[in-house]
Coordinates of C-alpha atoms and ligand atoms in Angstrom, one line a residue:
M272 CA 13.5 12.5 12.8
R273 CA 11.0 11.4 15.5
Y274 CA 7.8 9.5 15.0
V275 CA 4.6 10.0 17.0
S276 CA 1.4 7.9 17.2
T277 CA -1.9 9.2 15.9
R278 CA -3.4 8.2 19.3
G279 CA -0.7 10.0 21.3
Q280 CA -0.1 7.3 24.0
A281 CA 2.7 5.3 22.5
P282 CA 6.4 5.9 22.9
V283 CA 8.0 8.4 20.4
L284 CA 10.3 6.4 18.2
N285 CA 13.1 6.8 15.6
F286 CA 12.7 5.5 12.1
E287 CA 14.1 2.0 12.7
Q288 CA 12.0 1.5 15.8
A289 CA 8.9 2.7 14.0
M290 CA 9.6 0.4 11.1
L291 CA 10.1 -2.6 13.3
S292 CA 7.0 -1.8 15.4
G293 CA 4.5 -1.5 12.6
L294 CA 1.4 -0.5 14.6
A295 CA 2.0 1.7 17.6
R296 CA 1.4 0.2 21.0
D297 CA -1.6 2.4 21.6
G298 CA -3.2 1.0 18.4
G299 CA -2.4 4.1 16.4
L300 CA -0.2 4.7 13.4
Y301 CA 3.2 6.4 13.4
L302 CA 3.8 9.7 11.6
P303 CA 6.8 12.0 11.5
E304 CA 6.5 14.9 13.9
T305 CA 7.2 17.2 11.0
V306 CA 7.5 16.6 7.3
P307 CA 10.8 17.7 5.9
A308 CA 10.9 20.2 3.1
F309 CA 12.7 18.8 0.1
S310 CA 15.5 21.0 -1.3
G311 CA 16.6 20.5 -4.9
L312 CA 13.3 19.7 -6.6
G313 CA 14.6 21.2 -9.8
E314 CA 17.6 18.9 -9.9
L315 CA 15.8 15.6 -10.1
D316 CA 15.0 15.2 -13.8
G317 CA 17.5 12.9 -15.4
L318 CA 18.5 11.2 -12.2
S319 CA 18.0 7.5 -11.9
Y320 CA 15.0 6.2 -9.8
Q321 CA 17.5 5.0 -7.2
D322 CA 19.2 8.4 -7.0
V323 CA 15.8 10.1 -6.4
A324 CA 14.8 7.4 -3.9
F325 CA 18.0 8.1 -1.9
R326 CA 17.3 11.8 -1.8
V327 CA 13.7 11.4 -0.9
V328 CA 14.0 8.6 1.7
R329 CA 17.1 9.9 3.4
P330 CA 15.5 12.7 5.5
F331 CA 13.1 10.2 7.0
T332 CA 15.6 7.6 8.1
G333 CA 17.6 10.0 10.4
D334 CA 20.5 8.1 12.0
S335 CA 18.9 4.7 11.7
F336 CA 20.9 3.8 8.6
T337 CA 24.2 5.1 7.3
D338 CA 24.3 6.6 3.8
D339 CA 26.0 3.4 2.6
E340 CA 23.5 1.1 4.2
L341 CA 20.6 3.1 2.7
R342 CA 22.1 3.4 -0.7
G343 CA 22.9 -0.3 -0.8
A344 CA 19.4 -1.2 0.3
I345 CA 17.9 1.0 -2.5
D346 CA 20.2 -0.4 -5.2
R347 CA 19.5 -4.1 -4.2
A348 CA 15.7 -3.4 -3.9
Y349 CA 15.3 -1.7 -7.3
D350 CA 17.5 -4.2 -9.1
R351 CA 14.4 -6.4 -8.8
I352 CA 12.3 -4.0 -10.8
S353 CA 12.7 -5.0 -14.4
H354 CA 12.0 -1.8 -16.3
A355 CA 15.0 0.5 -16.8
A356 CA 13.0 3.5 -15.6
K357 CA 11.5 1.4 -12.7
A358 CA 8.3 3.5 -12.7
P359 CA 7.9 4.6 -16.4
L360 CA 5.4 7.4 -17.2
V361 CA 3.5 6.8 -20.4
Q362 CA 1.1 9.0 -22.2
L363 CA -2.5 7.8 -22.4
A364 CA -3.9 10.9 -24.1
P365 CA -2.7 14.5 -24.3
G366 CA -2.2 15.7 -20.8
H367 CA -3.1 12.3 -19.2
H368 CA -0.2 10.0 -18.1
L369 CA -0.1 6.6 -16.6
L370 CA 2.6 5.9 -14.0
E371 CA 3.3 2.2 -14.5
L372 CA 4.1 0.7 -11.1
F373 CA 3.8 -3.0 -12.1
H374 CA 7.3 -3.9 -13.3
G375 CA 8.4 -5.5 -10.0
P376 CA 8.6 -9.2 -9.3
T377 CA 5.0 -9.6 -8.2
L378 CA 3.6 -7.1 -10.7
A379 CA 2.1 -4.6 -8.3
F380 CA 3.1 -1.3 -6.9
K381 CA 3.6 -2.9 -3.5
D382 CA 7.0 -4.2 -4.8
F383 CA 8.4 -0.7 -4.7
A384 CA 8.1 -0.4 -0.9
M385 CA 8.2 -4.1 0.0
Q386 CA 11.5 -4.7 -1.7
L387 CA 13.1 -1.7 0.0
I388 CA 11.8 -2.4 3.5
A389 CA 12.9 -6.0 3.3
Q390 CA 16.4 -4.8 2.8
L391 CA 16.1 -2.4 5.6
F392 CA 14.6 -5.0 8.0
E393 CA 17.5 -7.3 7.1
I394 CA 20.1 -4.7 8.0
A395 CA 18.4 -3.8 11.2
L396 CA 17.9 -7.5 12.3
K397 CA 21.5 -8.5 11.5
R398 CA 22.7 -5.6 13.6
S399 CA 20.5 -6.5 16.6
G400 CA 20.3 -10.3 16.2
Q401 CA 16.6 -9.9 16.9
R402 CA 14.1 -12.5 15.6
I403 CA 10.7 -11.3 14.4
T404 CA 7.4 -12.6 13.2
I405 CA 5.8 -10.6 10.4
V406 CA 2.1 -10.9 10.1
G407 CA 0.3 -9.2 7.2
A408 CA -3.2 -8.8 6.0
T409 CA -3.8 -8.7 2.3
S410 CA -6.5 -8.4 -0.3
G411 CA -4.0 -9.9 -2.7
D412 CA -1.0 -7.7 -3.6
T413 CA 0.6 -6.8 -0.3
G414 CA 0.8 -10.5 0.6
S415 CA 2.5 -11.6 -2.6
A416 CA 4.9 -8.7 -2.5
A417 CA 5.7 -9.4 1.2
I418 CA 6.3 -13.1 0.6
E419 CA 8.5 -12.4 -2.4
A420 CA 10.5 -9.8 -0.5
F421 CA 11.0 -11.6 2.8
R422 CA 11.1 -15.2 1.8
G423 CA 14.3 -16.9 3.0
I424 CA 15.4 -13.9 5.1
D425 CA 17.1 -15.0 8.3
N426 CA 15.4 -14.2 11.6
V427 CA 12.0 -13.6 10.0
D428 CA 8.8 -15.6 9.7
V429 CA 6.1 -14.3 7.5
F430 CA 2.5 -15.1 8.0
I431 CA 0.1 -13.6 5.4
M432 CA -3.7 -13.7 5.9
F433 CA -5.8 -13.3 2.8
P434 CA -9.6 -13.6 2.5
H435 CA -10.4 -17.1 1.3
G436 CA -11.9 -17.1 -2.2
R437 CA -11.6 -13.3 -2.6
V438 CA -8.3 -12.9 -4.3
S439 CA -7.4 -13.7 -8.0
E440 CA -6.0 -17.0 -8.8
V441 CA -2.7 -15.5 -9.8
Q442 CA -2.5 -13.6 -6.5
R443 CA -3.4 -16.7 -4.5
R444 CA -0.7 -18.8 -6.2
Q445 CA 1.9 -16.1 -5.7
M446 CA 1.3 -16.5 -2.0
T447 CA 0.8 -20.3 -1.8
T448 CA 3.5 -21.6 -4.2
P449 CA 6.8 -20.2 -2.7
D450 CA 8.4 -23.1 -0.8
A451 CA 10.5 -21.1 1.6
E452 CA 10.2 -22.5 5.1
N453 CA 9.7 -19.0 6.7
V454 CA 6.6 -18.3 4.6
H455 CA 3.1 -19.2 5.8
A456 CA 0.0 -18.4 3.6
L457 CA -3.3 -18.4 5.6
A458 CA -6.7 -18.3 3.9
V459 CA -9.0 -16.7 6.4
T460 CA -12.8 -17.0 6.4
G461 CA -14.1 -13.5 5.7
H462 CA -13.0 -10.5 3.7
F463 CA -9.9 -8.2 3.8
D464 CA -11.3 -6.0 6.6
D465 CA -11.6 -9.2 8.8
C466 CA -7.9 -10.0 8.1
Q467 CA -6.9 -6.4 8.9
A468 CA -9.0 -6.4 12.1
R469 CA -7.4 -9.6 13.3
L470 CA -4.0 -8.3 12.5
K471 CA -4.7 -5.3 14.7
D472 CA -6.0 -7.7 17.5
L473 CA -2.6 -9.4 17.4
F474 CA -0.7 -6.1 17.7
N475 CA -3.0 -5.0 20.5
D476 CA -2.3 -8.1 22.5
H477 CA 1.0 -6.9 24.0
V478 CA 1.9 -10.2 25.6
F479 CA 1.6 -12.0 22.3
R480 CA 3.2 -9.2 20.4
D481 CA 6.3 -9.3 22.6
Q482 CA 6.4 -13.0 22.8
V483 CA 6.7 -13.5 19.0
G484 CA 8.4 -10.1 18.1
L485 CA 5.5 -9.1 16.0
A486 CA 6.2 -6.8 13.1
G487 CA 3.9 -5.5 10.3
V488 CA 4.5 -4.8 6.7
N489 CA 1.1 -3.4 5.7
S490 CA 1.0 0.3 5.1
I491 CA 0.3 0.8 8.8
N492 CA 4.1 0.6 8.8
W493 CA 5.4 4.1 8.2
A494 CA 8.4 2.7 6.2
R495 CA 6.0 1.4 3.6
V496 CA 4.5 4.8 3.1
V497 CA 8.0 6.5 2.8
A498 CA 9.1 4.2 0.0
Q499 CA 5.8 5.0 -1.9
I500 CA 6.5 8.7 -1.8
V501 CA 9.4 8.4 -4.3
Y502 CA 7.4 7.7 -7.5
Y503 CA 5.4 11.0 -7.0
F504 CA 8.8 12.8 -7.2
T505 CA 10.0 10.9 -10.3
A506 CA 6.7 11.4 -12.1
A507 CA 6.7 15.1 -11.3
A508 CA 10.3 15.5 -12.3
S509 CA 9.5 13.9 -15.7
L510 CA 6.7 16.4 -16.2
G511 CA 9.0 19.3 -15.4
M512 CA 7.9 20.0 -11.8
R513 CA 4.9 22.1 -12.9
P514 CA 1.5 22.0 -11.1
M515 CA -0.1 18.6 -11.8
D516 CA -2.9 16.3 -10.5
F517 CA -2.7 12.7 -9.4
T518 CA -5.4 10.1 -9.4
V519 CA -4.8 7.1 -7.2
P520 CA -6.8 3.8 -7.2
T521 CA -7.5 3.6 -3.4
G522 CA -8.3 1.0 -0.8
N523 CA -6.2 1.2 2.4
F524 CA -5.3 4.9 1.6
G525 CA -1.5 4.2 1.9
D526 CA -0.6 5.1 -1.7
I527 CA -2.5 8.3 -1.9
F528 CA -1.3 9.3 1.6
A529 CA 2.2 9.0 0.3
G530 CA 1.2 11.5 -2.4
S531 CA 0.1 13.9 0.3
I532 CA 3.6 13.6 1.9
A533 CA 5.2 14.3 -1.5
R534 CA 3.1 17.4 -1.7
A535 CA 4.0 18.5 1.8
M536 CA 7.6 18.1 0.9
G537 CA 7.2 20.5 -2.0
V538 CA 6.1 18.5 -5.1
P539 CA 3.7 20.8 -7.0
I540 CA 0.7 18.5 -6.7
R541 CA -2.5 20.4 -7.1
R542 CA -5.2 17.8 -6.6
L543 CA -4.9 14.3 -5.2
I544 CA -7.9 12.3 -6.4
V545 CA -9.1 9.2 -4.5
A546 CA -10.6 6.6 -7.0
T547 CA -12.7 3.9 -5.4
N548 CA -14.6 0.9 -6.8
Q549 CA -18.0 0.0 -5.4
N550 CA -16.5 -0.3 -1.9
D551 CA -16.6 3.5 -1.7
I552 CA -16.4 4.4 1.9
L553 CA -13.7 7.0 1.2
H554 CA -15.7 8.6 -1.5
R555 CA -18.8 8.7 0.7
A556 CA -16.8 10.1 3.6
L557 CA -15.2 12.9 1.6
S558 CA -18.6 13.7 0.0
S559 CA -20.8 13.6 3.1
G560 CA -18.5 13.8 6.1
E561 CA -19.9 10.5 7.3
Y562 CA -17.4 7.6 7.6
R563 CA -19.7 4.6 7.9
V564 CA -18.6 1.1 7.3
G565 CA -20.7 -0.9 4.8
T566 CA -20.5 -4.4 3.7
V567 CA -17.5 -5.3 1.6
E568 CA -18.8 -6.2 -1.8
P569 CA -16.6 -8.4 -3.9
S570 CA -15.6 -6.7 -7.1
I571 CA -13.5 -7.2 -10.2
S572 CA -10.8 -5.0 -8.6
P573 CA -10.5 -7.2 -5.5
S574 CA -7.4 -5.6 -4.0
M575 CA -9.5 -2.5 -3.4
D576 CA -12.4 -4.4 -1.7
I577 CA -11.8 -2.6 1.6
Q578 CA -14.1 -0.6 3.8
V579 CA -12.0 0.1 6.8
S580 CA -9.2 2.1 5.3
S581 CA -6.2 2.1 7.7
N582 CA -4.2 5.1 6.6
F583 CA -7.3 7.3 6.6
E584 CA -6.4 7.6 10.4
R585 CA -3.2 9.4 9.4
A586 CA -5.1 11.8 7.2
L587 CA -7.6 12.4 9.9
Y588 CA -4.9 13.1 12.5
W589 CA -3.6 15.9 10.4
A590 CA -7.1 17.1 9.5
Y591 CA -7.8 17.4 13.2
G592 CA -4.6 19.4 13.7
G593 CA -2.8 16.5 15.5
D594 CA -5.5 16.1 18.2
A595 CA -4.7 12.5 19.2
A596 CA -7.6 12.4 21.7
A597 CA -10.0 13.3 19.0
I598 CA -8.6 10.5 16.8
T599 CA -8.8 8.0 19.6
Q600 CA -12.5 8.9 20.1
L601 CA -13.2 8.5 16.4
M602 CA -11.5 5.1 16.3
D603 CA -13.6 4.0 19.3
E604 CA -16.7 5.1 17.4
L605 CA -15.5 3.2 14.3
K606 CA -15.7 0.0 16.3
A607 CA -19.4 0.6 16.6
G608 CA -19.7 1.2 12.8
G609 CA -18.5 4.7 12.0
F610 CA -18.2 8.4 12.9
S611 CA -19.0 11.9 11.7
I612 CA -16.1 14.0 10.6
S613 CA -16.1 17.5 12.2
Q614 CA -16.8 20.4 9.7
G615 CA -13.3 21.8 10.2
A616 CA -11.6 18.5 9.6
L617 CA -13.8 17.8 6.6
E618 CA -12.8 21.1 5.0
A619 CA -9.1 20.3 5.7
L620 CA -9.5 16.9 4.1
R621 CA -11.3 18.4 1.1
E622 CA -8.3 20.8 0.6
Q623 CA -6.1 17.7 0.3
Y624 CA -8.3 15.2 -1.5
L625 CA -11.0 14.9 -4.2
S626 CA -12.7 11.6 -4.8
G627 CA -14.7 9.6 -7.3
R628 CA -16.3 6.1 -7.5
V629 CA -16.6 3.8 -10.4
S630 CA -19.1 1.0 -11.0
E631 CA -18.1 -2.5 -12.2
E632 CA -19.6 -1.7 -15.7
E633 CA -17.6 1.5 -15.9
T634 CA -14.4 -0.3 -15.0
I635 CA -15.0 -2.9 -17.7
A636 CA -15.8 -0.2 -20.2
M637 CA -12.7 1.8 -19.3
I638 CA -10.4 -1.3 -19.9
R639 CA -12.0 -1.6 -23.3
T640 CA -11.8 2.1 -24.2
V641 CA -8.2 2.4 -23.2
R642 CA -7.3 -0.7 -25.2
E643 CA -9.1 0.7 -28.2
E644 CA -7.6 4.2 -27.9
T645 CA -4.0 3.3 -27.0
G646 CA -3.4 -0.5 -27.2
Q647 CA -2.6 -0.5 -23.4
V648 CA -4.3 -3.2 -21.4
L649 CA -5.1 -1.9 -17.9
C650 CA -5.7 -4.0 -14.8
P651 CA -9.1 -3.3 -13.2
H652 CA -7.7 -1.2 -10.4
S653 CA -5.8 1.0 -12.8
A654 CA -9.0 1.2 -14.9
V655 CA -10.8 2.5 -11.8
G656 CA -8.2 5.2 -11.5
V657 CA -8.3 6.1 -15.2
A658 CA -12.1 6.3 -15.2
V659 CA -12.1 8.7 -12.3
A660 CA -9.2 10.7 -13.7
R661 CA -11.0 11.3 -16.9
K662 CA -13.8 13.0 -15.1
H663 CA -11.3 15.4 -13.6
L664 CA -9.0 16.4 -16.5
E665 CA -8.4 20.1 -16.8
P666 CA -6.8 21.7 -19.9
G667 CA -3.2 22.6 -19.3
I668 CA -2.8 20.6 -16.1
P669 CA -1.1 17.3 -16.5
M670 CA -2.9 14.4 -14.9
V671 CA -1.0 11.3 -13.7
T672 CA -3.0 8.1 -12.9
L673 CA -1.2 5.4 -10.9
A674 CA -1.3 2.0 -12.7
T675 CA -1.1 -0.1 -9.6
A676 CA -1.0 -3.7 -11.0
H677 CA -0.3 -5.6 -14.1
A678 CA -3.3 -6.8 -16.1
A679 CA -2.1 -10.4 -16.1
K680 CA -2.9 -10.6 -12.4
F681 CA -6.6 -10.2 -13.1
P682 CA -7.1 -12.2 -16.4
D683 CA -10.8 -12.9 -15.8
A684 CA -11.8 -9.2 -15.6
V685 CA -9.6 -8.3 -18.5
E686 CA -11.0 -11.1 -20.6
R687 CA -14.5 -9.9 -19.8
A688 CA -13.5 -6.4 -21.1
V689 CA -11.4 -7.1 -24.1
G690 CA -11.6 -10.8 -24.8
L691 CA -8.0 -11.6 -24.1
R692 CA -6.1 -13.1 -21.2
P693 CA -2.8 -11.1 -20.8
A694 CA 0.3 -13.3 -20.5
L695 CA 2.3 -13.4 -17.3
P696 CA 6.0 -12.5 -17.7
P697 CA 8.5 -15.3 -18.2
H698 CA 9.7 -15.2 -14.6
M699 CA 6.3 -16.4 -13.5
D700 CA 6.3 -19.5 -15.9
G701 CA 5.1 -22.5 -14.0
L702 CA 3.0 -20.6 -11.5
F703 CA 0.0 -22.7 -12.4
D704 CA 1.8 -26.0 -12.1
L705 CA 3.5 -25.6 -8.7
P706 CA 2.0 -27.2 -5.6
E707 CA 0.2 -24.9 -3.2
R708 CA 0.8 -24.7 0.5
V709 CA -2.0 -22.9 2.4
T710 CA -3.7 -23.2 5.8
R711 CA -7.4 -22.5 6.2
V712 CA -8.0 -20.4 9.3
E713 CA -11.2 -19.1 10.9
N714 CA -11.6 -15.4 11.4
D715 CA -10.6 -15.7 15.0
A716 CA -7.6 -14.0 16.8
E717 CA -7.1 -16.8 19.3
A718 CA -6.9 -19.4 16.5
L719 CA -4.4 -17.3 14.6
K720 CA -2.2 -16.8 17.7
S721 CA -2.1 -20.6 18.3
L722 CA -1.2 -21.2 14.7
I723 CA 1.5 -18.6 14.7
L724 CA 3.1 -19.9 17.9
E725 CA 3.0 -23.5 16.6
R726 CA 4.4 -22.7 13.1
R727 CA 7.0 -20.1 13.6
T728 CA 10.5 -21.5 13.0
Ligands
PLP552 C1 -3.6 -3.2 -7.4 C2 -4.0 -2.3 -6.3 N1 -4.4 -1.0 -6.6 C3 -4.8 -0.2 -5.6 C4 -4.7 -0.6 -4.2 C5 -5.1 0.5 -3.2 O1 -3.9 1.0 -2.6 P1 -4.0 1.6 -1.1 O2 -4.4 0.4 -0.3 O3 -2.6 2.0 -0.9 O4 -5.0 2.6 -1.1 C6 -4.3 -1.8 -3.9 C7 -4.1 -2.3 -2.5 O5 -3.7 -1.7 -1.7 C8 -3.8 -2.7 -5.0 O6 -3.3 -3.9 -4.7
LIG553 N1 -4.7 -3.8 -1.4 C1 -3.9 -4.2 -0.4 C2 -4.5 -4.1 1.0 C3 -3.5 -3.9 2.0 O1 -2.8 -2.7 1.8 P1 -1.6 -2.1 2.5 O2 -1.0 -1.2 1.5 O3 -2.0 -1.5 3.7 O4 -0.6 -3.3 2.7 C4 -3.4 -5.6 -0.7 O5 -3.2 -5.9 -1.9 O6 -3.2 -6.4 0.2

């Protein structure tokens, strides 16, 4: 399996190289040259999550890992997910199911990919003896999952940038309380898009990139996306592999893009529905064809407070028929505020994705409604998903909404909706008592580079 950049000017890589690279050297994102068709869709029901993961991930890793290495990595990764089913599917209403992706150590869907790629990074780094510096940008969940997965791993330093004052207290403490020496939490002045833009600045400075062995674990990293494909397969297998719809609370477009790969591999996904909060650039883009960056508005679903949605570049690349020059041009226009999607590409995107947007009030109301109807307490991101999904239910077609985080990570929003603060699970006891370690940083690439050079171990 070979991986190519969406901008067409970076070296073609194998899986391990693409994983260790993160962003391509031309600023683009890696994609497989072709998506492998999956054989044996009908044989998955009844298999463990780990068995399905092995079958789904294997075609993407090529000869980068032996079967034993991959199987071992999968087993160790998913041992950390507490639920026996790993990603249980529960019924919210007849025909509407919730895919619970919050039973990992940091209570968000990010654990599914981050735990696995940490294992794969460790194998690859032990083999090569290479030392790397992971830098990540987070609106809250990627950072905590990355810190949890990579803390204490030899040959790795982890620097996580989060927007100061714009993540929940639980998310912040998950990033600032681990005492591992290789972990560095950085509170950046600005919002998530600033953090992500600075991250890309670091990658695009090739001298710095090579000097520190820069690696990325955001969903710009193809390996993250691959791991997120698996739960579309397990959900579809539980529902008998008949045509179904998925609604995905969306920000950086990694999770829903993984759904489009599952579909390309053969999972009978009829509609993939993008659910956004008031930061609705994706909904506006799919509705109007205009991808125009607005101001990031803080919301009660802060992990989706994103306007520049990285993985949309991958979707655009396919919508433009793999025309890397066109993507490069669009990404140049994006620097000046946005671009118009061509009619042909917009039609191709609309064949892949529907979209909906939910206001703050609707999100609160949905947390309340679902609690009243089912007893389930949703996190605000999952509530955005459920609210959009409910507008798209069709008789006879199962709908799966991804529940992307545990309600206890966002107690203020949940309390506003239903008057209770969900308890954190026992493994997080003491989170509010531990000392925090965090460095305030300006939204400035040079300041970040100096800090990273000074701090890496
Ligand atoms: C809880 C939660 N829900 C949804 C999302 C959106 O996922 P994606 O960025 O893959 O679109 C995020 C952040 O990525 C998140 O942390
Ligand atoms: N919501 C994310 C934003 C980054 O997403 P990623 O999937 O690209 O890592 C977060 O919680 O940090």
